[in-house]
mmCIF file of C-alpha atoms in Angstrom:
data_model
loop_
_atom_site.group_PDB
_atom_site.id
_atom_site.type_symbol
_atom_site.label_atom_id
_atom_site.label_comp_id
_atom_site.label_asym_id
_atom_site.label_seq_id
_atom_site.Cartn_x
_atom_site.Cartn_y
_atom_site.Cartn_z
ATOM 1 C CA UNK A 42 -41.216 -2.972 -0.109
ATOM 2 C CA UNK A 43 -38.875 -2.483 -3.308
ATOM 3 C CA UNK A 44 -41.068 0.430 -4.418
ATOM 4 C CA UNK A 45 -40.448 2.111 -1.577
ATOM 5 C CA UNK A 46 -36.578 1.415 -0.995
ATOM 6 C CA UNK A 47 -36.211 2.818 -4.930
ATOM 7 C CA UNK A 48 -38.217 5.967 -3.982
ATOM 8 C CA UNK A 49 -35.722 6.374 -1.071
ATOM 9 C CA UNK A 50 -33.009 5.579 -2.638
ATOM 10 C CA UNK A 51 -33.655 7.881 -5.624
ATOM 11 C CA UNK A 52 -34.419 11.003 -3.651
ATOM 12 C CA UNK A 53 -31.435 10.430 -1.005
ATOM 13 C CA UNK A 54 -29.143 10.138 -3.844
ATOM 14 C CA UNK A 55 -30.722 13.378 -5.364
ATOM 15 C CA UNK A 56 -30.468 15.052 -2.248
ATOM 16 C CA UNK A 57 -26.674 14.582 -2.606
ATOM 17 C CA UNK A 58 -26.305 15.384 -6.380
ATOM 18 C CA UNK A 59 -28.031 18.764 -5.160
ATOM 19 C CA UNK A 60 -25.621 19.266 -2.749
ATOM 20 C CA UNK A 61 -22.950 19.061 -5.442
ATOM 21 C CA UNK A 62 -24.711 21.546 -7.261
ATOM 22 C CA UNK A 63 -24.667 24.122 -4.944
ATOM 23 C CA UNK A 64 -21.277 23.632 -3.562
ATOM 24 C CA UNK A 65 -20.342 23.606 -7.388
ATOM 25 C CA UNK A 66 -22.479 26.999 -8.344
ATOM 26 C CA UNK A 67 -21.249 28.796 -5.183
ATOM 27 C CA UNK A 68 -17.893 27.983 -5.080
ATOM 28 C CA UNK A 69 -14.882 30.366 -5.996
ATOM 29 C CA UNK A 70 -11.731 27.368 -6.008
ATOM 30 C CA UNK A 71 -11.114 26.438 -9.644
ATOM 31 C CA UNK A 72 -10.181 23.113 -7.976
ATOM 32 C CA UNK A 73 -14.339 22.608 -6.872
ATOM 33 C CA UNK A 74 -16.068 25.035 -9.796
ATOM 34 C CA UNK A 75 -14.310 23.738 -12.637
ATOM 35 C CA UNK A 76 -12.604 20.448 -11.972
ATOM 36 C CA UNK A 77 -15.501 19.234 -9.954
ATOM 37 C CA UNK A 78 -12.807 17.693 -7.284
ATOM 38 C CA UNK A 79 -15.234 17.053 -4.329
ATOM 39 C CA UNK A 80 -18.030 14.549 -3.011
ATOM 40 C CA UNK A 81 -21.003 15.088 -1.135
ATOM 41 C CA UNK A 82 -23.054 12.031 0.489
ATOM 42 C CA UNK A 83 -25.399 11.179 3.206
ATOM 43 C CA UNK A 84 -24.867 9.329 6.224
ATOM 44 C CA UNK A 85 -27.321 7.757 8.689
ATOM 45 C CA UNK A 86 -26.997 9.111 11.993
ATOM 46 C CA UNK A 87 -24.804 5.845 13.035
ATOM 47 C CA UNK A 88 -22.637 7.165 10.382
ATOM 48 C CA UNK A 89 -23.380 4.578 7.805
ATOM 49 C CA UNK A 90 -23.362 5.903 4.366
ATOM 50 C CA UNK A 91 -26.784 5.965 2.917
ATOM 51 C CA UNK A 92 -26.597 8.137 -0.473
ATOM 52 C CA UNK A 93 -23.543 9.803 -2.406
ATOM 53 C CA UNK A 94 -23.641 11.881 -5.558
ATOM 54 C CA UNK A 95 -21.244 10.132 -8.008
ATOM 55 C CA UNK A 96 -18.317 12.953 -7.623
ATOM 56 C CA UNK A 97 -14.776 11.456 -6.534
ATOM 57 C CA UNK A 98 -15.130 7.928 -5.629
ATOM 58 C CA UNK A 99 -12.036 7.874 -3.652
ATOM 59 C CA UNK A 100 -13.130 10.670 -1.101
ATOM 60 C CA UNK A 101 -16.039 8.641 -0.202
ATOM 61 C CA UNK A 102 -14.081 5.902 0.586
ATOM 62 C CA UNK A 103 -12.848 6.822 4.487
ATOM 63 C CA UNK A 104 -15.637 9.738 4.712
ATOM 64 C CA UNK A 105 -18.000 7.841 7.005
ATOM 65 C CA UNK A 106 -14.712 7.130 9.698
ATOM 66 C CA UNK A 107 -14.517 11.127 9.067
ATOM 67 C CA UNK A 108 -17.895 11.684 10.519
ATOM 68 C CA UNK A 109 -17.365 8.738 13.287
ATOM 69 C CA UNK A 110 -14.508 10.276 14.616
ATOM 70 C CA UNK A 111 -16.037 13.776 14.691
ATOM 71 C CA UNK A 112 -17.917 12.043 17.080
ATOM 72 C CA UNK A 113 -16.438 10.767 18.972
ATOM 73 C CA UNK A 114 -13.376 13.292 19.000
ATOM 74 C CA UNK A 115 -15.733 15.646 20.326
ATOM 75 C CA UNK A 116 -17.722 13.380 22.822
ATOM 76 C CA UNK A 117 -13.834 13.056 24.444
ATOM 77 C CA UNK A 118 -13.951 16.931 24.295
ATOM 78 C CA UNK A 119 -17.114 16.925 25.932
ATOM 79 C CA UNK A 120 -18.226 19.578 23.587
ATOM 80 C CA UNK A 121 -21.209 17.140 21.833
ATOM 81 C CA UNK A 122 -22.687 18.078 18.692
ATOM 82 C CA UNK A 123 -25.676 20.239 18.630
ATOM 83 C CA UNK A 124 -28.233 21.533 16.035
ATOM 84 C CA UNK A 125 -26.024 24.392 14.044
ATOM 85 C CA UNK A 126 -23.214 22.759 14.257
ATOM 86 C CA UNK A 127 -20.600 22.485 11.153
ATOM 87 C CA UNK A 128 -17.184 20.575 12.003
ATOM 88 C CA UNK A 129 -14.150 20.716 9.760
ATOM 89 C CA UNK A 130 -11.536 18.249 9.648
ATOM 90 C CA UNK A 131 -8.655 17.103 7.221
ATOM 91 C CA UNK A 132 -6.630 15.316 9.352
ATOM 92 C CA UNK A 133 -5.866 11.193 8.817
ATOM 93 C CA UNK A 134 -6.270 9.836 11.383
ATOM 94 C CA UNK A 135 -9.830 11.063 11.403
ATOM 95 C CA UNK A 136 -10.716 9.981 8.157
ATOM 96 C CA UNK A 137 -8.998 12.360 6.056
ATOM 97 C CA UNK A 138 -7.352 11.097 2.492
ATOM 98 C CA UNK A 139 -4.560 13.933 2.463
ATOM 99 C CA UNK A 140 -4.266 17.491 4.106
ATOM 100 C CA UNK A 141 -6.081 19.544 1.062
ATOM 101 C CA UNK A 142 -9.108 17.348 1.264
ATOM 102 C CA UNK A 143 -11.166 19.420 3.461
ATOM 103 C CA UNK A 144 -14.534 17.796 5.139
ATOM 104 C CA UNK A 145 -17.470 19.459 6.338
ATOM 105 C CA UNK A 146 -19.817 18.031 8.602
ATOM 106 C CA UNK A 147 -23.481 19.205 9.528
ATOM 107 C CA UNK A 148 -25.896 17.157 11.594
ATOM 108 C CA UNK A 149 -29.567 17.032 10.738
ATOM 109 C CA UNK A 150 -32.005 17.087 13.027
ATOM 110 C CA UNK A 151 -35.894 15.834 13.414
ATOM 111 C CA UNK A 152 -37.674 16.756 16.396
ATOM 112 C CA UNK A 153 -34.594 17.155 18.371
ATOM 113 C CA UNK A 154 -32.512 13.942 17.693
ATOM 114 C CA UNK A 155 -29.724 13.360 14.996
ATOM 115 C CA UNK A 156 -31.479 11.664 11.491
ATOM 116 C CA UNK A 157 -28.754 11.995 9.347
ATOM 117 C CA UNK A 158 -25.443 13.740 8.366
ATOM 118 C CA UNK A 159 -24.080 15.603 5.631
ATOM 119 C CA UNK A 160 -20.823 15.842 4.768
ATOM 120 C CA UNK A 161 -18.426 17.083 1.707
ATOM 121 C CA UNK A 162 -14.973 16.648 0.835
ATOM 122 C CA UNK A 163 -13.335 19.214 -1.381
ATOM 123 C CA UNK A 164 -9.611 19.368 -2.564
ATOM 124 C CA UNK A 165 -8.109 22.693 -1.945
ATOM 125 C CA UNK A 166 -5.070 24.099 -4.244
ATOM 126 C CA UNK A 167 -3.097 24.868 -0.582
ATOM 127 C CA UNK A 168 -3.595 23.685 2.750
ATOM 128 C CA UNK A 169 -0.126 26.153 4.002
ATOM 129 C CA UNK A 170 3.350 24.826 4.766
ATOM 130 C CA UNK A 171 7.057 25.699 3.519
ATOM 131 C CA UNK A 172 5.672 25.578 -0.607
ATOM 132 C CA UNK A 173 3.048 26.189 -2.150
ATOM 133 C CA UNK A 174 0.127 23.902 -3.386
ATOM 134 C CA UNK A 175 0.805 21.809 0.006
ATOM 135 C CA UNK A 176 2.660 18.534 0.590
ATOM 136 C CA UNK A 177 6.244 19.501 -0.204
ATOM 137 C CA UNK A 178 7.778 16.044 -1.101
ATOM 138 C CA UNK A 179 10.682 16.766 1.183
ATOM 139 C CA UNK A 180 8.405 16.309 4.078
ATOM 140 C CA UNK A 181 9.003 13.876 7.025
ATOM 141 C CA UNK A 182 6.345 14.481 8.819
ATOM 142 C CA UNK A 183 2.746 15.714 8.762
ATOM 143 C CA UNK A 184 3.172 19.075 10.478
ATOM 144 C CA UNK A 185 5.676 19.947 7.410
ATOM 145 C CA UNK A 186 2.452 19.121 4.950
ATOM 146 C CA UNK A 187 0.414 21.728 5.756
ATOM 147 C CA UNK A 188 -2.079 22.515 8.771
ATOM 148 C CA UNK A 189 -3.765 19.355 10.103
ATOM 149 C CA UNK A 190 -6.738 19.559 11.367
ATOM 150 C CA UNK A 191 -8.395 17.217 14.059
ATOM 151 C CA UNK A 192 -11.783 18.511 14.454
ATOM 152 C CA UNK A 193 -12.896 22.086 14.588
ATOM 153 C CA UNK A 194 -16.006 23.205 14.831
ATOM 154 C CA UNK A 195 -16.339 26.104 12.184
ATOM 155 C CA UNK A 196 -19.959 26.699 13.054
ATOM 156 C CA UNK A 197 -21.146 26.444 16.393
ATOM 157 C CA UNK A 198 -25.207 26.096 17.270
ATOM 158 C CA UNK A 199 -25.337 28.344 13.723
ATOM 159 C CA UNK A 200 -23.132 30.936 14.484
ATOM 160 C CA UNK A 201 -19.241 31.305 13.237
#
């Protein structure tokens, strides 16, 4: 039904330009308030991407291997995702673009299982390491970068 696939469509993609908003109107990084450097999108709970607010294009572009390897990073943890959960990673080789692109992943549930995820990306001005603003151009390796992170779970069943 194309009536209903536009309806959908229209209010996922909303639901993502609203998180934009509020990341936007509660954020205190010049990088997110005023430059607007982040995404926000919507992924089905297979991790396909279903709706994304027209932000950054390029930190959409690896974001749905971000929330696949939270996944499965933490299934190899055995330390599965539950409802309240919010996992933080940056790091490549789980989807991340570069070190000061920070994602945030939240499941949401209906009725107990995992409909969708959330996720946004967000440039910060300095991710640590030996200079300021992050990736010193000296660097030979990614620990000299800044802190890479794998998967952390910032928020745990709702509770820092």
């Amino acid at each position: 039904d194309t009536i209903l696939l536009s309806l959908f469509s229209h209010r996922f993609m909303s639901v993502a330009e609203q998180m934009g908003r509020v990341l936007q109107k509660t954020s205190v990084s010049t990088n997110i308030k005023e430059r607007l450097d982040f995404s926000c999108a919507l992924f089905s709970s297979d991790c396909g991407l279903v709706a994304n607010a027209p932000h950054i294009p390029v930190h959409l572009g690896a974001m749905h291997e971000a929330v696949q390897r939270q996944i499965e990073i933490l299934n190899e943890r055995e330390d599965p995702i539950q409802e309240g959960d919010v996992m933080l990673t940056n790091h490549p080789s789980a989807g991340g673009s570069h070190l000061p692109d920070i994602t945030l992943i939240t499941p949401v549930y209906h009725e107990g299982k995992i409909v969708f995820f959330v996720a946004n990306r967000g440039h910060h001005a300095d991710i640590g390491g030996p200079t300021p603003g992050s990736m010193p151009p000296l660097s030979k390796k990614l620990s000299e970068e800044g802190a890479a992170i794998l998967s952390l779970k910032l928020v745990r069943k709702g509770s820092f």
